[in-house]
Coordinates of C-alpha atoms in Angstrom, one line a residue:
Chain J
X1 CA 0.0 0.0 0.0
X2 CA 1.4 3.6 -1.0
X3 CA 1.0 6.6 1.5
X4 CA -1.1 7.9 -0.9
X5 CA -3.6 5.0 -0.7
X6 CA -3.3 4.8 2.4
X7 CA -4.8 8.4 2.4
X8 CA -1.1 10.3 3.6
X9 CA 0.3 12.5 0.8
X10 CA 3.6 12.1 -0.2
X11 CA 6.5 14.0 1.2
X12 CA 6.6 16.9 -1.4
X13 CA 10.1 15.5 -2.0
X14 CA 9.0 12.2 -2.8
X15 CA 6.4 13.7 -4.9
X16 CA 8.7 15.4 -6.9
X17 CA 10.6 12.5 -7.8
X18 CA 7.9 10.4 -8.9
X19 CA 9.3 8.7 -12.2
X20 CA 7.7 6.1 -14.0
X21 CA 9.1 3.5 -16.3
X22 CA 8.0 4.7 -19.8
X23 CA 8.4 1.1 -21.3
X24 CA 11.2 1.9 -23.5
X25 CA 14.7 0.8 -22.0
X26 CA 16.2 3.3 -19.5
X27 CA 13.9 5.9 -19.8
X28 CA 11.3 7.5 -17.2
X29 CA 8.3 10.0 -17.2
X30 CA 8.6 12.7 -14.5
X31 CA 6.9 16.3 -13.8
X32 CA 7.9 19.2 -12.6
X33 CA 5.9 20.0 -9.0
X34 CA 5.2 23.9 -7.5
X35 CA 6.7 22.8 -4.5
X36 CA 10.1 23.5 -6.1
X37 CA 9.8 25.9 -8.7
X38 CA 12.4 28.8 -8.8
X39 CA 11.8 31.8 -10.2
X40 CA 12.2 30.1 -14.0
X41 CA 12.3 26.8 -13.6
X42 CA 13.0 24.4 -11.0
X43 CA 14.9 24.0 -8.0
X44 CA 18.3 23.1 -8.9
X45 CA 19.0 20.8 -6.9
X46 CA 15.3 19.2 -7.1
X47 CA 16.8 18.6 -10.8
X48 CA 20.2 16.7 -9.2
X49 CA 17.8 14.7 -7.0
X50 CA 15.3 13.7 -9.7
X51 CA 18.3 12.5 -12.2
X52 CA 19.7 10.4 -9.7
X53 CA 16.6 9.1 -8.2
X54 CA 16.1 7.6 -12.3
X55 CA 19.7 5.9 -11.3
X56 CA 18.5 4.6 -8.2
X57 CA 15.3 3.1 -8.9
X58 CA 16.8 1.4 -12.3
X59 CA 16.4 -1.9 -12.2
X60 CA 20.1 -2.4 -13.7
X61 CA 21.7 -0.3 -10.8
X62 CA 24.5 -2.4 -8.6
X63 CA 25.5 -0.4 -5.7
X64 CA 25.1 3.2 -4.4
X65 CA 25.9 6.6 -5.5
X66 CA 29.2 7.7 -5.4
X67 CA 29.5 10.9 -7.6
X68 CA 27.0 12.7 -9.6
X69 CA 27.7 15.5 -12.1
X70 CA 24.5 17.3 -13.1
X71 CA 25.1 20.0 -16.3
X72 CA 22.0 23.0 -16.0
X73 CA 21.4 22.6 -20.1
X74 CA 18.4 25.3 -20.5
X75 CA 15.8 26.3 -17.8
X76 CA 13.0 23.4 -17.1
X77 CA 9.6 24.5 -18.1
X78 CA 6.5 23.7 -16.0
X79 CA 5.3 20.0 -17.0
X80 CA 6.4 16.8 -18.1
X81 CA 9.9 15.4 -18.9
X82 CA 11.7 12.3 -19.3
X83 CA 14.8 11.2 -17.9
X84 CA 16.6 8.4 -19.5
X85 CA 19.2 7.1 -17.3
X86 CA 21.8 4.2 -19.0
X87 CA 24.5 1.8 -17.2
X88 CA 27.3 2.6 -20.2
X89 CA 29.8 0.2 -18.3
X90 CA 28.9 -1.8 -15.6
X91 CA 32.4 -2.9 -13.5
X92 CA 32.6 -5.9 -10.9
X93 CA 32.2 -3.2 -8.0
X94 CA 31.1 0.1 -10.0
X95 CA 28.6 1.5 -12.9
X96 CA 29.0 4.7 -14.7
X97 CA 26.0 6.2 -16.2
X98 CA 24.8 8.5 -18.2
X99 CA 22.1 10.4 -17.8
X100 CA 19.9 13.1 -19.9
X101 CA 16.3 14.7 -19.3
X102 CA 14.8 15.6 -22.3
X103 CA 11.6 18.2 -22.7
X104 CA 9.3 18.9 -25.2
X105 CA 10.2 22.8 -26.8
X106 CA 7.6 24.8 -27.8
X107 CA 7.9 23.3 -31.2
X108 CA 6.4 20.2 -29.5
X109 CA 10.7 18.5 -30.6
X110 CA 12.2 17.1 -27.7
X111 CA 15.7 19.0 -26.8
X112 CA 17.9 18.6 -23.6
X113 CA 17.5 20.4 -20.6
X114 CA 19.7 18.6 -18.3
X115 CA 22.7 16.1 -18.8
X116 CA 24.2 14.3 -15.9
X117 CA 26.9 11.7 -15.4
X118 CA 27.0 9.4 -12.3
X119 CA 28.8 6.8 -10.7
X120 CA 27.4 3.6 -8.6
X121 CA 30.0 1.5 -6.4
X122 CA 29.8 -1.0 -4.2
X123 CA 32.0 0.0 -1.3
X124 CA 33.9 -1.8 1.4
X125 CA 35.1 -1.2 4.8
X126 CA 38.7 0.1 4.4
X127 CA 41.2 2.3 6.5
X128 CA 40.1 5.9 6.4
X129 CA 40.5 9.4 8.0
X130 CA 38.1 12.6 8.2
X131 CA 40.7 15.4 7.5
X132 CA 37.9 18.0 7.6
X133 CA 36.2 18.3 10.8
X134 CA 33.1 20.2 10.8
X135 CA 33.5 23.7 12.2
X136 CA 33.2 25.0 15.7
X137 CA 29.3 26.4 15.0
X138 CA 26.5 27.4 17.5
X139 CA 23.9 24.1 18.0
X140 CA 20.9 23.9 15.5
X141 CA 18.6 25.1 18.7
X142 CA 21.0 27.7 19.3
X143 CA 20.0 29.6 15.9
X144 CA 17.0 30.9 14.4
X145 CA 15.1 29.6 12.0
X146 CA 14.0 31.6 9.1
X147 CA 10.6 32.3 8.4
X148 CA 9.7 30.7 5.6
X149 CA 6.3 32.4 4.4
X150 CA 8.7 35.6 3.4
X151 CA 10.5 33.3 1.6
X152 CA 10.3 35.0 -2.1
X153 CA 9.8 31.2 -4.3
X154 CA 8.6 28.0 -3.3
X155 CA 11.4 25.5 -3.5
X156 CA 12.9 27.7 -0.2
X157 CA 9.9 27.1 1.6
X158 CA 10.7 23.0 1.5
X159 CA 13.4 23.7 3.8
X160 CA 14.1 24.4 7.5
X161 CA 17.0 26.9 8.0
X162 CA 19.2 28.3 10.5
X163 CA 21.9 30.4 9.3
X164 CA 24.7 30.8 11.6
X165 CA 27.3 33.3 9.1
X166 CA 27.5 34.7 5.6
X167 CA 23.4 34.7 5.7
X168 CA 21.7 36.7 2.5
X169 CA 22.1 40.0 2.8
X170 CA 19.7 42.6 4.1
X171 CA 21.5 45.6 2.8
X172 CA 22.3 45.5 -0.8
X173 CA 24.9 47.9 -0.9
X174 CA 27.8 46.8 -2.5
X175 CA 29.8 46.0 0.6
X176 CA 30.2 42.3 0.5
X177 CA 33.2 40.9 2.3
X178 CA 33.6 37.3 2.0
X179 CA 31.9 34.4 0.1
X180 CA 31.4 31.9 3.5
X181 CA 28.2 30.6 4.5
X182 CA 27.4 28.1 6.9
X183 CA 23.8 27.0 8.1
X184 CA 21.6 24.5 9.6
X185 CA 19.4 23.1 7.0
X186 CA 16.7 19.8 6.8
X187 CA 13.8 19.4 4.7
X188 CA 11.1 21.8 6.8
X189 CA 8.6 18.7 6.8
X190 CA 10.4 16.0 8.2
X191 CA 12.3 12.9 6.0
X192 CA 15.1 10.7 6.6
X193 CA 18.0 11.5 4.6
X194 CA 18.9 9.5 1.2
X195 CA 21.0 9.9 -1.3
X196 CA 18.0 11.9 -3.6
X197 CA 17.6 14.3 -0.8
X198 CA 21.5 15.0 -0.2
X199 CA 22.2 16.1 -3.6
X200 CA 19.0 18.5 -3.6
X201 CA 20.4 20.0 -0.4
X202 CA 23.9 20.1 -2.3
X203 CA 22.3 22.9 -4.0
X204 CA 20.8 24.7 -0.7
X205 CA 23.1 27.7 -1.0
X206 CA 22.0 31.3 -3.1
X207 CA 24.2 32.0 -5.6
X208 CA 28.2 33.3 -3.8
X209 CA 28.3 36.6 -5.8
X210 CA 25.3 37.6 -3.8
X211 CA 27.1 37.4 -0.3
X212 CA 30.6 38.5 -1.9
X213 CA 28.9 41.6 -3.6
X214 CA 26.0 42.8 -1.2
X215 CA 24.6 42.7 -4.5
X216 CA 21.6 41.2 -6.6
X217 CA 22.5 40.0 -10.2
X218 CA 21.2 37.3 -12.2
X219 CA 22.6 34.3 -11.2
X220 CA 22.5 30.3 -12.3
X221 CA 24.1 27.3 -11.5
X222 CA 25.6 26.0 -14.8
X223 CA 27.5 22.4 -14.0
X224 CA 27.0 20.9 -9.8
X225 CA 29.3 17.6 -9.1
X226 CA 28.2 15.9 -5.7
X227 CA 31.0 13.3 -4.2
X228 CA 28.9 11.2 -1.8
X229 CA 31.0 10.3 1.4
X230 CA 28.7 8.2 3.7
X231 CA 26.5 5.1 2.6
X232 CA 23.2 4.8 2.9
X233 CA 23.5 3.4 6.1
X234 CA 25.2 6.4 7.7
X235 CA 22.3 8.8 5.6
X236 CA 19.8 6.4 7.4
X237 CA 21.1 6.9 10.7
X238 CA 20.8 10.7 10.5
X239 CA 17.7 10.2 9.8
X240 CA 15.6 13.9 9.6
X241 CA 18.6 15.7 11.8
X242 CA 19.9 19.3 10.9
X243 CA 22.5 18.9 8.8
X244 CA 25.7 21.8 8.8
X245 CA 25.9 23.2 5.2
X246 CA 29.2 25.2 4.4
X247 CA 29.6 27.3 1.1
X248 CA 32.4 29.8 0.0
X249 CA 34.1 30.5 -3.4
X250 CA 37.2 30.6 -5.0
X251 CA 37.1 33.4 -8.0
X252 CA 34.9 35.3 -9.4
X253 CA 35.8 35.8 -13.0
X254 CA 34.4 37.1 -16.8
X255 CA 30.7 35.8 -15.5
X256 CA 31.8 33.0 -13.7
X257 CA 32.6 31.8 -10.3
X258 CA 32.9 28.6 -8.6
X259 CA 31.7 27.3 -5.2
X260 CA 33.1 24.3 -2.8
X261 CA 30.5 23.4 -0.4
X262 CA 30.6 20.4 2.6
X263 CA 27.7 18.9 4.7
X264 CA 27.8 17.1 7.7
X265 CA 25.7 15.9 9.6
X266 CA 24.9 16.9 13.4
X267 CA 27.0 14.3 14.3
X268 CA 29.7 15.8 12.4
X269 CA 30.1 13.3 9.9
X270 CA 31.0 14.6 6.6
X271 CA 28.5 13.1 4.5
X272 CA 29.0 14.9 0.8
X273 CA 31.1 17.9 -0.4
X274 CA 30.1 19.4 -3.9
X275 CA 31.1 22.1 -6.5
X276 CA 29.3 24.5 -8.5
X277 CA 30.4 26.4 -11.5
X278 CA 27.5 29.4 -11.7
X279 CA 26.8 32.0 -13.9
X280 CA 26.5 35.5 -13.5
X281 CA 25.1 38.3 -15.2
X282 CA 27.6 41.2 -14.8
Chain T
X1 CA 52.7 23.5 -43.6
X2 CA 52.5 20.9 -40.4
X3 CA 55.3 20.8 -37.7
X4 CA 55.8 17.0 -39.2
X5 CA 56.3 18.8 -42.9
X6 CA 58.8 20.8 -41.6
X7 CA 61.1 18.0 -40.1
X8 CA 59.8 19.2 -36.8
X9 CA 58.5 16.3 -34.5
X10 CA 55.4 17.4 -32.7
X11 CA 55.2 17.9 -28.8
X12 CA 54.9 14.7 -26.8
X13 CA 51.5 15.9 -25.9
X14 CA 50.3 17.5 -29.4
X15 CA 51.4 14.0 -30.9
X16 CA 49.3 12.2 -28.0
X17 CA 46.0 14.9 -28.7
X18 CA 46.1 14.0 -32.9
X19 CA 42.4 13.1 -33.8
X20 CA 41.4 12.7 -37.0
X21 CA 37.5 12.8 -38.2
X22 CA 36.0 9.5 -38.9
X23 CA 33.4 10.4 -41.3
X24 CA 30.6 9.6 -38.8
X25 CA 29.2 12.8 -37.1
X26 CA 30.6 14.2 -34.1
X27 CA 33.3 11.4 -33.8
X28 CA 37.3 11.1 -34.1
X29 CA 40.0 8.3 -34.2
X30 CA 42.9 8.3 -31.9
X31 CA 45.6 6.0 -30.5
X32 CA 47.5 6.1 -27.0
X33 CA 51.0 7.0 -27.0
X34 CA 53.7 5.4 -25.3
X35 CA 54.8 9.2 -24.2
X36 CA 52.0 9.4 -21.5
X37 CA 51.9 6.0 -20.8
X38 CA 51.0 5.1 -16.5
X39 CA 51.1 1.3 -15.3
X40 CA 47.7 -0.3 -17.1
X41 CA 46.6 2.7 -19.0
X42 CA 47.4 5.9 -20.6
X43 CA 47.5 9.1 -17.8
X44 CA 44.4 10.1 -16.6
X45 CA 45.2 13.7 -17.6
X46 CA 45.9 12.8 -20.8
X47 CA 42.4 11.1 -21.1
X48 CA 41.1 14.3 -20.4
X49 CA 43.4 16.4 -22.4
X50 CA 41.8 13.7 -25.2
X51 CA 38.4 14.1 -24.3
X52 CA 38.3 18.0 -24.5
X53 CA 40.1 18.2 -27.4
X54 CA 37.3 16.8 -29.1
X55 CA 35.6 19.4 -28.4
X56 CA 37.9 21.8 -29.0
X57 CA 38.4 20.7 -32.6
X58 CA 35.0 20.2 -33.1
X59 CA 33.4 22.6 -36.2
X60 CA 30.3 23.8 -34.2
X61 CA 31.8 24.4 -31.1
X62 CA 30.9 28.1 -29.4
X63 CA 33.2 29.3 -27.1
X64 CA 35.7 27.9 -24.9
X65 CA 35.9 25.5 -22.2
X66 CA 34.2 26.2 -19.0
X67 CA 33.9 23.1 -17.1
X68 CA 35.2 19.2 -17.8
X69 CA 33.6 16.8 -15.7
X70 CA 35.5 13.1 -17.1
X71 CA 34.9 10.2 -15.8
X72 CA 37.0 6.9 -15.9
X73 CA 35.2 3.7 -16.9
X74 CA 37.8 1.2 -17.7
X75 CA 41.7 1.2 -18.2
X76 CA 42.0 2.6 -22.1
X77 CA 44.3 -0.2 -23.8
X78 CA 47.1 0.4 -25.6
X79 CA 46.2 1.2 -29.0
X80 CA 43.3 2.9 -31.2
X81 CA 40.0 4.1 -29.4
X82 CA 37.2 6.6 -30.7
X83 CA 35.9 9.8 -29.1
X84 CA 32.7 11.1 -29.6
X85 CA 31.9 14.7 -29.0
X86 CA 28.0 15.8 -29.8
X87 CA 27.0 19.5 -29.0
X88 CA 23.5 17.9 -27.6
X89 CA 22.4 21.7 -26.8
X90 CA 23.6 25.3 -27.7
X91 CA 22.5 28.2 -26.4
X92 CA 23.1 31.8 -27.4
X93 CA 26.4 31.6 -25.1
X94 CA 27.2 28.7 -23.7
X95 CA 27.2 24.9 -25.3
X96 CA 26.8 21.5 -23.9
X97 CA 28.6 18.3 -24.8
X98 CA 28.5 14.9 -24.1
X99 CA 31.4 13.2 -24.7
X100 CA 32.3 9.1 -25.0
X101 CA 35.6 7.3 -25.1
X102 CA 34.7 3.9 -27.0
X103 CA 37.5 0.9 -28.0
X104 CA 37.4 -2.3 -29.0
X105 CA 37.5 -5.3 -26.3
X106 CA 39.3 -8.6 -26.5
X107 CA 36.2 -9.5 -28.3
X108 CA 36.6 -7.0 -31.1
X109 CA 33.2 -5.0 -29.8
X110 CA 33.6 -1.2 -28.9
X111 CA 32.9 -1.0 -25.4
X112 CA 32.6 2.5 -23.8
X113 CA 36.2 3.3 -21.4
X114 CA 35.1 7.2 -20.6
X115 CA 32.4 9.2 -20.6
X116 CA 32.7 13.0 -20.1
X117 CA 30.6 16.2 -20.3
X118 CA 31.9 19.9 -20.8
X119 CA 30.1 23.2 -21.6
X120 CA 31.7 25.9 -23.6
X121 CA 30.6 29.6 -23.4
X122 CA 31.8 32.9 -24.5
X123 CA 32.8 34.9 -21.8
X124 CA 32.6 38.9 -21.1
X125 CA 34.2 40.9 -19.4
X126 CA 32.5 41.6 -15.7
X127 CA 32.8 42.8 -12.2
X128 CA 35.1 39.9 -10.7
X129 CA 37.5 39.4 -7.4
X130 CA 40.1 36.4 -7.0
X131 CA 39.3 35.0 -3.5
X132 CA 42.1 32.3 -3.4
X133 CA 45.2 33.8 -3.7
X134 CA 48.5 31.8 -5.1
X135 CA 50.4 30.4 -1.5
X136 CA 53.6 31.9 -0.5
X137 CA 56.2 29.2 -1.5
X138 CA 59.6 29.6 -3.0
X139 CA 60.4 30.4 -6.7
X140 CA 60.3 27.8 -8.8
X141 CA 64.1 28.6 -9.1
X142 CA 64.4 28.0 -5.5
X143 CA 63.1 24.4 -6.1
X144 CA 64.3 21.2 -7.1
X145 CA 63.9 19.7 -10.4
X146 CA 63.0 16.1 -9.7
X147 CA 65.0 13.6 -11.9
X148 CA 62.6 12.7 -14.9
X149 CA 64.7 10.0 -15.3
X150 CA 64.0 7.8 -12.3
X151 CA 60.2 7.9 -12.8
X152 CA 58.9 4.4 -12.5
X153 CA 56.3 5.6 -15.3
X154 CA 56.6 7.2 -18.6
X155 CA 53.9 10.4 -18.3
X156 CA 55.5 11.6 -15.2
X157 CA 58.7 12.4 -17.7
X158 CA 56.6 14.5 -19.4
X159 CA 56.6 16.8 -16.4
X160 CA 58.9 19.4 -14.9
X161 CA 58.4 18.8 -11.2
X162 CA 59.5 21.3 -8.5
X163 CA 58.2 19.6 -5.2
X164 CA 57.5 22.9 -2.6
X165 CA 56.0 20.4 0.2
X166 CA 54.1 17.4 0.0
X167 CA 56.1 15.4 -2.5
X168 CA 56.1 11.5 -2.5
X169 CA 57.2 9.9 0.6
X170 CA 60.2 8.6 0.8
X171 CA 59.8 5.9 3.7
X172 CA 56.5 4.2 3.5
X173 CA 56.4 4.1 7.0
X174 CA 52.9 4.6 7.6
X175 CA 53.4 8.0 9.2
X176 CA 51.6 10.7 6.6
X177 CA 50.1 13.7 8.3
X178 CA 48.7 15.7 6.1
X179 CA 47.6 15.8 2.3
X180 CA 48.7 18.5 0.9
X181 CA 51.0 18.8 -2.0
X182 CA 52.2 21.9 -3.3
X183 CA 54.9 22.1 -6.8
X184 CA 55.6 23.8 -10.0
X185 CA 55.1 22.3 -12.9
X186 CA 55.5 22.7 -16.3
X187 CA 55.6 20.1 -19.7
X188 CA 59.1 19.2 -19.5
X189 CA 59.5 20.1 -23.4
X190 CA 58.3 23.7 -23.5
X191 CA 55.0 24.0 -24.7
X192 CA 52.9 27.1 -24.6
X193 CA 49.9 26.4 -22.2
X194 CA 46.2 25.6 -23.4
X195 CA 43.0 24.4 -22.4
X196 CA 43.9 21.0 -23.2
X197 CA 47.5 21.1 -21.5
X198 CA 45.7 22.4 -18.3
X199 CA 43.5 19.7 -18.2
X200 CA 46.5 17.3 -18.4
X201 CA 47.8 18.9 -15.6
X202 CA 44.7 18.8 -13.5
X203 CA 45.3 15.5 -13.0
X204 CA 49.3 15.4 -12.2
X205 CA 49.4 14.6 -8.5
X206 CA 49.9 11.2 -7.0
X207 CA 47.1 9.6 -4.9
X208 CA 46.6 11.5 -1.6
X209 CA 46.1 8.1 -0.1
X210 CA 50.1 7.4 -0.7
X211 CA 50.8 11.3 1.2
X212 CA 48.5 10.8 3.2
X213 CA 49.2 7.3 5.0
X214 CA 52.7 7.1 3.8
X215 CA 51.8 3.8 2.4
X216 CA 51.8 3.1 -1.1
X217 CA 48.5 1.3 -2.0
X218 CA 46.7 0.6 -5.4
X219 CA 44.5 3.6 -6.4
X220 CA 42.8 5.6 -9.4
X221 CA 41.2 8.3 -10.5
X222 CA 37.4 7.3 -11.2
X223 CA 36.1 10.8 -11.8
X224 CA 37.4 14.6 -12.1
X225 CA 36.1 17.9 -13.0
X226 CA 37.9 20.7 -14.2
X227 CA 36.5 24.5 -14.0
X228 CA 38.5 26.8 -16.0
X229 CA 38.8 30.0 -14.9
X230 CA 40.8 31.5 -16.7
X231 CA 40.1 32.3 -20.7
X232 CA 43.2 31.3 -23.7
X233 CA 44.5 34.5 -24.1
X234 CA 44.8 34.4 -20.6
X235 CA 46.7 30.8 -21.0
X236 CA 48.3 32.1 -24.3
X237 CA 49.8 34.3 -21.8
X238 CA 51.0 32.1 -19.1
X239 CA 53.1 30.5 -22.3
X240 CA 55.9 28.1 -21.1
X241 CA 56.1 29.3 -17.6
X242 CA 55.7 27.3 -13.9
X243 CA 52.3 26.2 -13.0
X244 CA 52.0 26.8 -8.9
X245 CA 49.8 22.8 -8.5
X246 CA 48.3 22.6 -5.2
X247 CA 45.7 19.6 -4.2
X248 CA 44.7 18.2 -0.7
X249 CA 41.9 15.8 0.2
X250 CA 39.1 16.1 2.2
X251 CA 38.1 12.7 3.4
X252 CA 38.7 9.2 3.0
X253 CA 36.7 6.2 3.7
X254 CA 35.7 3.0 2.1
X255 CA 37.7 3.2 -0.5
X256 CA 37.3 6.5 -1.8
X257 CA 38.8 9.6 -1.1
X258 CA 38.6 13.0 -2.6
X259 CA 40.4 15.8 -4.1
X260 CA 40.6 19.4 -4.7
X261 CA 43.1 21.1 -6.5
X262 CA 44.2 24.9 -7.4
X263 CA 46.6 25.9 -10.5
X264 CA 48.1 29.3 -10.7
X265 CA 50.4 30.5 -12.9
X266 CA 53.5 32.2 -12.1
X267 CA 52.1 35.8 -12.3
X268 CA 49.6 34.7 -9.4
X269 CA 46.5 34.2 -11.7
X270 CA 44.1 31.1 -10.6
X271 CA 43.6 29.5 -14.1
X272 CA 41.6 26.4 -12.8
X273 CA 39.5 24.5 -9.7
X274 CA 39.7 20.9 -10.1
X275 CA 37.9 17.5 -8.2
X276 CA 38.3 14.1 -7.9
X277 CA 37.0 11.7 -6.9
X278 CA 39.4 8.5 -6.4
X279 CA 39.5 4.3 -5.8
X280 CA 41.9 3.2 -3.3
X281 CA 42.1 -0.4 -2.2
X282 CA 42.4 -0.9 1.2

């Protein structure tokens, strides 16, 4: 029995990633939901997790995800897509995939909105070392959470956060110092953490050359990799917990910049890091 | 008139980056060389010199490179292999490609050994700030040349190495600290720097799992991402001169770890960001 038979709706998450086999080989039919619309398309990272849920519920898929590189091809328009996802090599302990979701133009001709690559592995217990402890932050209870009905598009409404530095600026005035933010964030209704939901919170963070400017230009993320640290046993086990989100940039540059970002969970367990390449408009 | 007409023999890495159109849209013929040759495969940076070049030869292309995300599917064997590069969208500015390394297996079928996506884009001048400034460290003339001929491997003689700190242990003692490596480096036969040259270079550190354990175990790249920031006149400009490398990790566990990496030129300028993720064995 589904929650939805069973009368619960779906976690708007889970709605959004609703993808059904379209019967021919590695292909699924998915929508786009108002839960995580943007201001021209959708979410982002909604986009990551809905790419790498088509790898994850393929029936051909041997182990979890270990990196996922999602390219932004053309803003998603309101409505249906596909998503084929195909195994290209399939390894004794990893799969590499590729990935492409394809919308209908106005035209009514199908053209690419989104390309992704990913990577599956079967991983084993081995020596290891955490060589980036999470920082020395205030608790999640010890911040505020933001309000989310000011919250200017939907997709920021799904989430519960609590900045703790480089929030978004209140005064736009030019005076930007630093490209570091760091905040509490979970989904605002509660889920336990998967792999889909960790790359759509990869992408939690408004665009660097906000903060580093105290200024408002268009902005868009053009290519996001995710590098997935912790199985889904360890995303199990934190479960619907705050997790610490850290963002900064390297260069700004000729309508460019890059970001490095790291989450953790409350425990303090690096769970992902992730880069962004992102457009800007001047 | 070619280099070859003229009596001259082409650069190590020119020679290894010769594609020739097939006939077949969007797809070129290559071979490995033995000039960039690592212990069951060609370099990984040379892979991705391959891939992008492609691209870079490639009669609809817009632009230049912006961001390289490769990813390594299988040792490439010795001998002849295929790229195909397809511009699967172009927008006014920016274009997106999806890239495939195929050659045949033992059983004479093609079977795909890389798969990559870039984007191009044409970039204007805008407002812009370099956040990561080049490390103090010595001149390059203040730094040793390591021996090119002792290199257990042949691609690592294509390399001018200047170790600044982090270079490969000595004693495999099991001792490592830390993870960073910093050098200048260079193509050991002068060669004025490109987009594909960079990407070589992207990939020229050894596995932080050897620096950072001081124990050598089996490892490999599985996938890396390159953000240029830096345009070719830019690289044009940088010419023949020391590369300042610079790459730590952030985390290792079960068998993966990761890698971020910074390349400056010698004026200071940040020219690219690079990832990886990588396979270690135990």
């Amino acid at each position: 029995m589904t929650p939805e038979q069973a009368g619960q709706a779906l976690h708007p998450l889970d709605d959004a990633l609703v993808l059904a086999p379209t019967g021919r080989a590695h292909e699924f039919s998915g929508r786009t939901t108002p839960a995580y619309w943007n201001m021209v398309g959708p979410y982002g990272g909604i986009t990551a997790a809905t790419l790498l849920q088509a790898v994850l519920q393929h029936p051909d898929r041997i182990g979890e995800p270990l990196s996922l590189t999602v390219n932004f091809a053309a803003a998603v328009g309101e409505g249906a897509f596909t998503v084929q996802a195909t195994p290209v090599r399939t390894n004794r302990s990893s799969q590499h995939w590729s990935i492409v979701q394809l919308q209908a133009g106005s035209d009514g001709v199908a053209q690419v909105v989104s390309t992704a690559t990913a990577i599956t592995a079967a991983r084993r217990t081995t020596w290891g070392v955490a060589d980036t402890p999470a920082p020395a932050v205030p608790t999640p209870q010890q911040c505020t959470v933001l309000a989310r009905d000011h919250f200017p598009v939907q997709w920021l409404r799904q989430y519960e956060m609590r900045p703790i530095t480089g929030s978004i600026p209140t005064q736009w005035d030019g005076c930007g110092e630093t490209s570091l933010s760091q905040l509490w964030v979970r989904d605002a209704q509660p889920r336990a953490l998967d792999f889909a939901s960790l790359a759509a919170l990869a992408d939690v963070f408004f665009p660097r050359v906000w903060l580093r400017r105290a200024r408002h230009v268009p902005a868009g993320t053009v290519s996001m990799t995710v590098y997935f640290h912790a199985g889904g046993a360890e995303l199990a086990a934190t479960g619907a917990g705050h997790l610490l989100a850290q963002a900064r940039a390297q260069d700004f540059r000729n309508g460019y910049f890059d970001q490095s970002a790291q989450l953790w969970n409350e425990a303090g367990l690096l769970l992902a890091t992730s880069h962004q390449i992102v457009y800007y408009k001047e």
